[in-house]
Amino acid sequence: MAASGEVGEKADEIAPLPPDLEPEQARAAGFVIVGGGIAGVTCAEQLSALSPDDPITLLSASPLIKSVTNFRQVGRAMEEFDVEETTTDALQKACPNVRVVHTLVKSLDTDKHEVYTEDGQTFPYTKLCICTGGQPKLITKDNLHVIGIRDTETVQHFQQKLSNARRVVIVGNGGIALELVYEIEGCEVIWAIKDDSIGNTFFDRGAAEFFLPHLTAAKCEEKKPLKRLKYTHTEPSVASPKREDAAMGGALGPDWKEGWRMKGKQDQSAHQVHVEYQCEVQEVLTREEFTRTGQAAENFPGSSRTEEHNDDWPVYVLLTNKRLYGCDFVVSATGVVPSTGPFLHNAQFSVSPDGGLRVDDHMHTSVPDVFAAGDVCTASWEPAPQWFQMRLWSQARQMGSYAAKCMVADRDREEIDMDFCFELFAHVTKFFNYKVVLLGRYNAQGLGKDHELLLRCTKGLEYVKVVLQGGRMQGAVLIGDTDLEETFENLIINGMDLSPFGEDLLDPNIDIEDYFD
């Protein structure tokens, strides 16, 4: 089949063809999963549980894989878990019918139902699930001073460069950027964002104001065991030439920064962060290119020391607001792009405008017997009113688990209902050492102007925002230990008319949990 990057039909038209094999034959052919990240490993584990006698092959670009541990269902849609980086042997021991192969995928023949790898192997499949995740969206390519952070290998590279750095420029306003600016010590940080407030991906300006004091405040060291085990691998990944679409290791989990040393060359441990708002990177310059501009580089804003070395930085960043900063290196944290490269060469996939493989409400791609889950795919079905796709590790786990159920049902020619997790967007994470819970249309996404907000904020303690439309809760942001997440989740799901309560809904003197229980 010829490659295609065009946008295909609507989601309800992405209907896989009936399987060519009878269920008994399909069991003998086996399942193949590509990707050793959260989505791929979760898919393999779920498949093993559902079909313990069927062969399952997981192809991983990294010798280490990501496994979900300490899973806890904290609500009907909310869940908390840790991500453990582990060896492939651990998965194969826990799931005896799963075989993990460390290799890079080269291409796919959907007519023959075969996956080909860089080292010359061929893997036939009956049902295939693509879980190759995403790759960092770098502001410039092939620049040794610009790095992205996506997997353990890139974090190690970042840590090595940071240890000798006096100043770093971070570009982006998502989760990785938020965590970096909070964690980095002993190094000046210039944070360039295109928005008018920090953390725009996750919260509004009010929540941003709540977090701002923590950019320069000393961190409180948490005395607790690490959430995930760490392994080291000293051999090179896969003996094959690097290419732009080469697969990376699994995406970082919710606690990726735990245990990593985030200290620069300077002695002081206080945060030194300056935010440049509403700007983007116009150009990344070498020292020679900077000299030719004739423009003077900026000192670090608010610095008490005299800047004597503005002309000896390894790299310079010119922002669209015309400010020019020298630094030791640049972190490009502007999001990810789906890692679809090996699969588009000779297969007729329907591709979304964002670059993801379009999937229907049973995680089918437009190609028969091929499924996709996690960052590599784009949900192309009509979503529930309070759910939308966001490329997060929580949704990667959910999609991987659901894709496994769909693969088994498709093989056995059975119908299954969609998992409840797709009824309500729910994400539990931590920023600036505060628990953060995002529910439903938490930033009034897609609600237009016909909505109202209720706010409650206690400086340094908690921030609560509720989104209402027609008297019914559509979303919420909870920062801090509010203990409101389960109650609000139920109110969103049940669609209860809250008009009679007005602003009393967030009155701290009213125990709302007991009231609605």
XYZ file of C-alpha atoms in Angstrom, residues 47-507:
461
model
C -3.437 -8.730 26.586
C -1.597 -11.283 28.693
C -4.333 -11.161 31.316
C -7.099 -11.496 28.730
C -5.374 -14.122 26.553
C -2.848 -15.951 28.757
C -2.323 -18.747 26.223
C -1.709 -16.578 23.154
C 1.756 -15.403 22.029
C 2.413 -11.693 22.501
C 5.494 -9.919 21.143
C 6.528 -6.466 22.370
C 9.098 -4.645 20.218
C 10.962 -2.017 22.236
C 13.506 0.500 20.968
C 14.984 0.713 24.470
C 16.469 -2.052 26.629
C 14.434 -0.637 29.523
C 10.643 -0.429 29.532
C 8.081 1.573 31.507
C 5.687 -0.279 33.784
C 2.776 1.082 35.849
C 3.028 0.270 39.571
C 1.065 1.145 42.719
C -2.054 1.726 40.648
C -4.930 3.181 42.655
C -8.402 4.039 41.414
C -9.300 7.180 43.372
C -12.601 7.842 41.641
C -14.708 6.622 38.782
C -12.336 8.192 36.241
C -9.474 9.438 38.425
C -6.456 7.259 39.024
C -3.044 7.553 40.586
C -0.021 5.419 39.814
C 3.735 5.392 39.689
C 5.886 4.520 36.700
C 8.749 2.117 37.220
C 11.552 1.838 34.738
C 12.425 -1.829 34.623
C 14.206 -4.482 32.610
C 12.398 -6.526 30.006
C 12.958 -9.665 32.082
C 10.560 -8.384 34.749
C 7.692 -8.119 32.253
C 8.424 -11.527 30.740
C 8.488 -13.095 34.203
C 5.182 -11.494 35.209
C 3.579 -12.311 31.833
C 4.985 -15.657 30.599
C 3.314 -15.412 27.182
C 4.941 -12.029 26.462
C 8.244 -11.922 24.586
C 10.127 -8.615 24.557
C 12.508 -7.944 21.688
C 14.938 -5.027 21.789
C 14.933 -3.721 18.227
C 13.973 -0.803 15.997
C 11.073 -1.071 13.588
C 11.983 -0.283 9.995
C 8.700 -0.726 8.110
C 5.302 -2.391 8.013
C 3.531 -4.454 5.357
C -0.153 -4.391 6.202
C -1.082 -6.713 3.323
C 1.204 -9.472 4.565
C 0.606 -8.588 8.243
C 4.336 -8.316 8.911
C 6.586 -5.906 10.816
C 10.200 -5.522 9.663
C 13.030 -4.330 11.895
C 16.379 -2.632 11.293
C 18.300 -5.786 12.220
C 16.572 -7.861 9.556
C 13.926 -9.638 11.617
C 10.331 -10.193 10.510
C 7.426 -10.343 12.937
C 4.085 -11.614 11.586
C 0.969 -10.477 13.411
C -2.748 -11.057 13.534
C -3.465 -7.876 15.478
C -0.898 -5.095 15.753
C -0.905 -2.176 18.210
C 1.337 0.822 17.522
C 2.406 2.510 20.778
C 5.529 4.379 19.684
C 4.618 7.562 21.552
C 5.965 10.943 20.512
C 9.223 12.740 19.926
C 10.250 16.142 21.334
C 9.266 19.028 19.100
C 12.632 20.789 18.874
C 12.773 24.499 18.055
C 15.750 23.782 15.825
C 17.294 20.569 14.546
C 20.879 19.356 14.455
C 22.109 21.822 17.082
C 24.242 20.292 19.833
C 23.254 23.091 22.209
C 19.502 22.479 21.867
C 18.103 19.406 23.591
C 14.669 17.899 24.164
C 13.588 15.850 27.154
C 11.500 12.780 26.483
C 13.017 9.609 27.960
C 15.621 8.508 30.488
C 18.483 8.853 28.022
C 17.626 12.495 27.283
C 17.288 13.253 31.020
C 20.758 11.850 31.608
C 22.087 14.026 28.787
C 20.357 17.056 30.319
C 21.750 16.300 33.767
C 25.286 16.024 32.381
C 25.058 19.370 30.590
C 23.408 21.089 33.571
C 26.197 20.097 35.972
C 28.580 22.454 34.123
C 26.071 25.170 33.268
C 25.830 28.715 34.546
C 22.681 29.564 32.612
C 20.056 27.653 30.674
C 17.188 28.838 28.485
C 13.986 26.785 28.717
C 11.453 27.191 25.919
C 7.900 25.953 26.410
C 5.054 26.154 28.883
C 3.965 22.541 29.422
C 4.502 19.991 32.152
C 8.208 19.286 31.524
C 9.032 23.007 31.505
C 7.050 23.622 34.706
C 8.883 20.895 36.540
C 12.313 21.921 35.255
C 12.063 25.554 36.325
C 11.042 24.435 39.796
C 13.697 21.757 40.198
C 16.812 23.433 38.763
C 19.166 24.921 41.345
C 22.571 26.565 41.113
C 21.941 27.830 37.598
C 20.260 30.878 36.100
C 17.109 30.000 34.176
C 15.598 32.095 31.411
C 12.091 30.756 30.775
C 10.594 31.811 27.429
C 6.861 31.193 27.002
C 4.433 32.276 24.289
C 1.574 32.849 26.759
C 0.826 35.635 29.236
C 0.956 33.292 32.250
C 2.912 30.209 33.276
C 1.455 26.716 32.949
C -1.095 27.745 30.351
C -1.427 24.133 29.209
C -2.814 23.112 32.578
C -4.283 26.114 34.361
C -5.470 29.706 34.050
C -3.851 32.959 35.101
C -5.273 32.715 38.615
C -3.598 29.378 39.236
C -0.421 30.734 37.649
C -0.402 33.596 40.159
C -0.787 31.038 42.942
C 2.374 29.255 41.779
C 4.523 32.294 40.881
C 6.081 32.815 44.353
C 7.477 29.295 44.173
C 9.638 30.091 41.150
C 12.224 31.812 43.342
C 11.458 30.348 46.774
C 13.701 27.720 48.327
C 12.408 24.192 47.827
C 11.340 21.957 50.673
C 13.200 18.689 50.418
C 10.879 15.708 50.683
C 12.224 12.845 52.766
C 10.586 9.841 51.162
C 11.624 6.809 49.138
C 11.840 7.092 45.394
C 8.706 6.069 43.563
C 10.431 4.176 40.817
C 13.415 1.921 40.545
C 16.227 2.995 38.287
C 18.375 0.766 36.139
C 21.387 1.653 34.079
C 22.313 0.265 30.714
C 25.823 0.803 29.459
C 25.614 -0.820 26.054
C 24.543 1.207 23.021
C 20.826 1.042 22.303
C 20.593 -0.580 18.864
C 23.414 -0.781 16.374
C 21.861 1.226 13.595
C 22.427 4.699 12.196
C 20.530 7.518 13.851
C 17.750 8.936 11.814
C 15.194 11.633 12.395
C 12.258 9.251 12.800
C 14.114 6.707 14.943
C 12.099 5.577 17.932
C 13.033 6.803 21.374
C 12.637 5.159 24.755
C 9.337 5.268 26.628
C 8.039 8.652 27.734
C 8.831 9.880 31.235
C 6.313 9.037 33.918
C 4.675 11.237 36.552
C 7.676 11.139 38.903
C 10.466 11.362 36.329
C 12.369 14.061 38.235
C 12.619 12.044 41.465
C 16.210 11.136 42.301
C 17.804 13.170 39.500
C 20.330 15.823 40.476
C 19.158 19.129 39.001
C 22.048 21.386 40.044
C 24.122 23.687 37.912
C 27.669 24.951 38.246
C 26.965 27.777 40.662
C 27.082 27.242 44.415
C 23.854 28.869 45.518
C 20.818 26.638 45.822
C 18.112 29.308 45.512
C 16.006 29.425 42.375
C 17.091 32.018 39.836
C 14.289 32.133 37.310
C 13.304 34.931 34.952
C 10.220 34.558 32.785
C 9.973 36.152 29.350
C 6.256 36.254 28.547
C 4.471 36.269 25.185
C 7.509 35.496 23.086
C 9.037 32.682 21.086
C 12.516 31.864 19.845
C 13.304 33.811 16.708
C 16.798 32.444 16.199
C 19.448 30.313 17.880
C 22.920 31.744 17.267
C 26.454 30.448 17.583
C 29.036 32.649 19.261
C 30.334 33.717 15.859
C 26.833 34.561 14.581
C 26.168 36.538 17.763
C 29.344 38.558 17.281
C 28.315 39.452 13.734
C 24.950 40.834 14.896
C 26.649 43.608 16.831
C 23.859 43.379 19.416
C 24.646 43.317 23.113
C 23.447 40.324 25.100
C 21.206 40.840 28.123
C 22.400 40.419 31.691
C 20.338 38.112 33.864
C 17.474 40.363 35.108
C 17.806 41.307 38.752
C 21.319 39.915 39.057
C 23.440 41.701 41.616
C 26.715 40.645 40.074
C 28.388 42.409 37.183
C 28.138 40.437 33.959
C 31.619 40.115 32.520
C 31.216 37.258 30.100
C 28.300 38.121 27.827
C 30.381 37.334 24.795
C 31.644 33.889 25.733
C 28.482 31.782 25.927
C 28.397 28.659 23.738
C 25.000 29.605 22.297
C 22.725 32.652 22.127
C 18.946 32.855 21.878
C 17.213 35.762 20.166
C 13.570 36.029 21.231
C 10.766 37.578 19.209
C 10.620 40.413 21.759
C 14.163 41.220 20.569
C 15.815 40.258 23.840
C 19.042 38.326 23.339
C 20.435 35.969 25.969
C 23.590 33.918 26.077
C 23.464 30.505 27.754
C 25.213 27.184 28.052
C 22.394 25.271 26.361
C 18.705 25.420 25.460
C 15.955 23.027 26.529
C 13.200 22.772 23.936
C 10.099 21.761 25.925
C 7.452 22.761 23.415
C 5.593 19.456 23.342
C 5.834 16.315 21.258
C 4.916 15.146 17.789
C 3.566 11.619 17.211
C 6.328 9.168 16.301
C 4.776 7.589 13.214
C 7.787 7.564 10.873
C 8.343 3.839 10.191
C 4.654 3.161 9.589
C 3.823 5.727 6.935
C 6.293 4.555 4.295
C 4.157 1.832 2.767
C 0.814 1.714 4.556
C -2.401 3.636 3.907
C -3.000 5.177 7.337
C -5.377 8.045 7.908
C -3.339 10.748 9.615
C -4.719 13.593 11.710
C -3.583 17.208 11.151
C -1.547 16.936 14.361
C 0.402 14.039 12.853
C -1.211 11.258 14.882
C -2.670 8.042 13.529
C -6.416 8.532 13.566
C -8.265 5.922 15.657
C -11.954 5.246 16.145
C -13.736 4.537 19.432
C -12.257 1.028 19.530
C -8.675 2.212 18.923
C -8.711 0.940 15.319
C -6.642 2.828 12.805
C -7.861 3.092 9.197
C -5.831 -0.044 8.387
C -7.452 -3.441 9.132
C -6.064 -5.293 12.162
C -3.873 -2.351 13.181
C -4.614 -0.481 16.411
C -2.834 2.452 18.064
C -2.664 3.867 21.589
C -0.936 6.675 23.460
C 0.810 9.738 22.060
C 1.169 8.252 18.568
C -2.597 8.270 17.975
C -5.293 10.909 17.671
C -8.744 10.162 19.063
C -11.068 10.762 16.107
C -14.386 9.706 17.561
C -17.094 12.052 18.867
C -15.913 12.537 22.474
C -18.077 12.620 25.590
C -18.968 16.205 26.659
C -16.396 16.282 29.484
C -13.566 14.351 27.809
C -10.854 15.383 25.372
C -7.494 13.993 24.372
C -4.340 15.339 25.935
C -1.015 13.590 25.410
C -0.372 12.606 29.025
C 0.996 9.442 30.644
C -2.391 8.907 32.331
C -4.196 8.724 28.991
C -1.392 6.576 27.564
C -2.106 3.970 30.249
C -5.860 4.147 29.673
C -5.558 3.865 25.911
C -3.084 0.988 26.123
C -5.377 -0.979 28.421
C -8.480 -0.309 26.342
C -6.690 -1.107 23.063
C -5.828 -4.567 24.413
C -9.492 -5.241 25.181
C -10.459 -4.066 21.702
C -7.842 -6.264 20.030
C -9.098 -9.388 21.789
C -12.740 -8.515 21.096
C -11.954 -7.857 17.439
C -10.144 -11.158 17.084
C -13.031 -13.015 18.721
C -15.597 -10.974 16.766
C -17.237 -9.686 19.912
C -18.665 -6.263 20.770
C -17.455 -4.345 23.822
C -18.443 -1.037 25.377
C -16.045 1.862 25.629
C -14.155 2.159 28.918
C -15.628 4.622 31.397
C -12.346 6.553 31.606
C -13.277 8.169 28.271
C -16.407 9.710 29.806
C -14.516 12.291 31.876
C -11.121 13.905 31.510
C -9.305 13.341 34.792
C -5.625 13.903 35.493
C -3.855 13.783 38.850
C -0.320 15.148 38.984
C 1.998 17.386 41.016
C 3.494 20.801 40.253
C 5.704 22.872 42.549
C 5.207 20.132 45.146
C 1.421 20.681 45.196
C -1.109 18.033 44.302
C -2.974 19.091 41.154
C -6.253 17.548 39.996
C -7.784 18.498 36.640
C -11.341 17.402 35.895
C -13.531 17.713 32.814
C -13.413 21.010 30.914
C -11.211 22.447 33.640
C -10.243 25.511 31.612
C -13.694 25.837 30.005
C -12.285 24.287 26.814
C -14.908 24.442 24.058
C -17.590 26.013 26.254
C -17.530 29.428 24.602
C -18.453 32.463 26.701
C -21.607 30.923 28.140
C -20.099 29.748 31.410
C -19.213 31.041 34.864
C -16.324 30.429 37.237
C -16.281 30.011 40.991
C -12.934 30.518 42.718
C -11.497 29.887 46.159
C -7.875 30.607 46.936
C -5.859 30.482 50.124
C -2.367 31.803 49.428
C 0.256 29.110 49.742
C -2.321 26.485 50.687
C -4.937 25.778 48.015
C -6.544 26.982 44.801
C -9.980 25.755 43.734
C -11.732 26.666 40.498
C -15.078 25.343 39.305
C -16.452 25.770 35.770
C -20.259 25.936 35.569
C -22.548 26.048 32.556
C -26.308 26.099 32.864
C -25.913 25.539 36.597
C -24.051 22.267 36.087
C -20.411 21.624 36.809
C -18.370 21.091 33.652
C -14.854 21.070 35.066
C -12.615 21.883 38.004
C -9.032 22.671 38.977
C -7.932 21.587 42.447
C -4.494 22.581 43.737
C -3.393 21.470 47.174
C -4.929 18.943 49.551
C -8.533 20.003 49.032
C -10.157 16.543 49.409
C -12.798 17.701 46.927
C -11.821 15.633 43.899
C -14.191 12.701 44.381
C -17.148 14.945 45.186
C -16.521 17.170 42.176
C -15.975 14.193 39.920
C -19.398 12.839 40.898
C -21.052 16.242 40.421
C -19.632 16.505 36.894
C -20.631 12.958 35.957
C -24.109 13.164 37.476
C -24.864 16.576 35.951
C -26.644 17.796 39.076
C -28.143 21.300 38.911
C -26.086 23.367 41.342
C -27.833 26.680 40.728
C -29.518 26.754 44.178
C -26.133 26.714 45.919
C -24.559 29.677 44.143
C -21.210 30.727 45.576
C -21.860 28.663 48.704
C -20.633 25.726 46.670
C -17.075 26.713 47.584
C -17.751 28.070 51.064
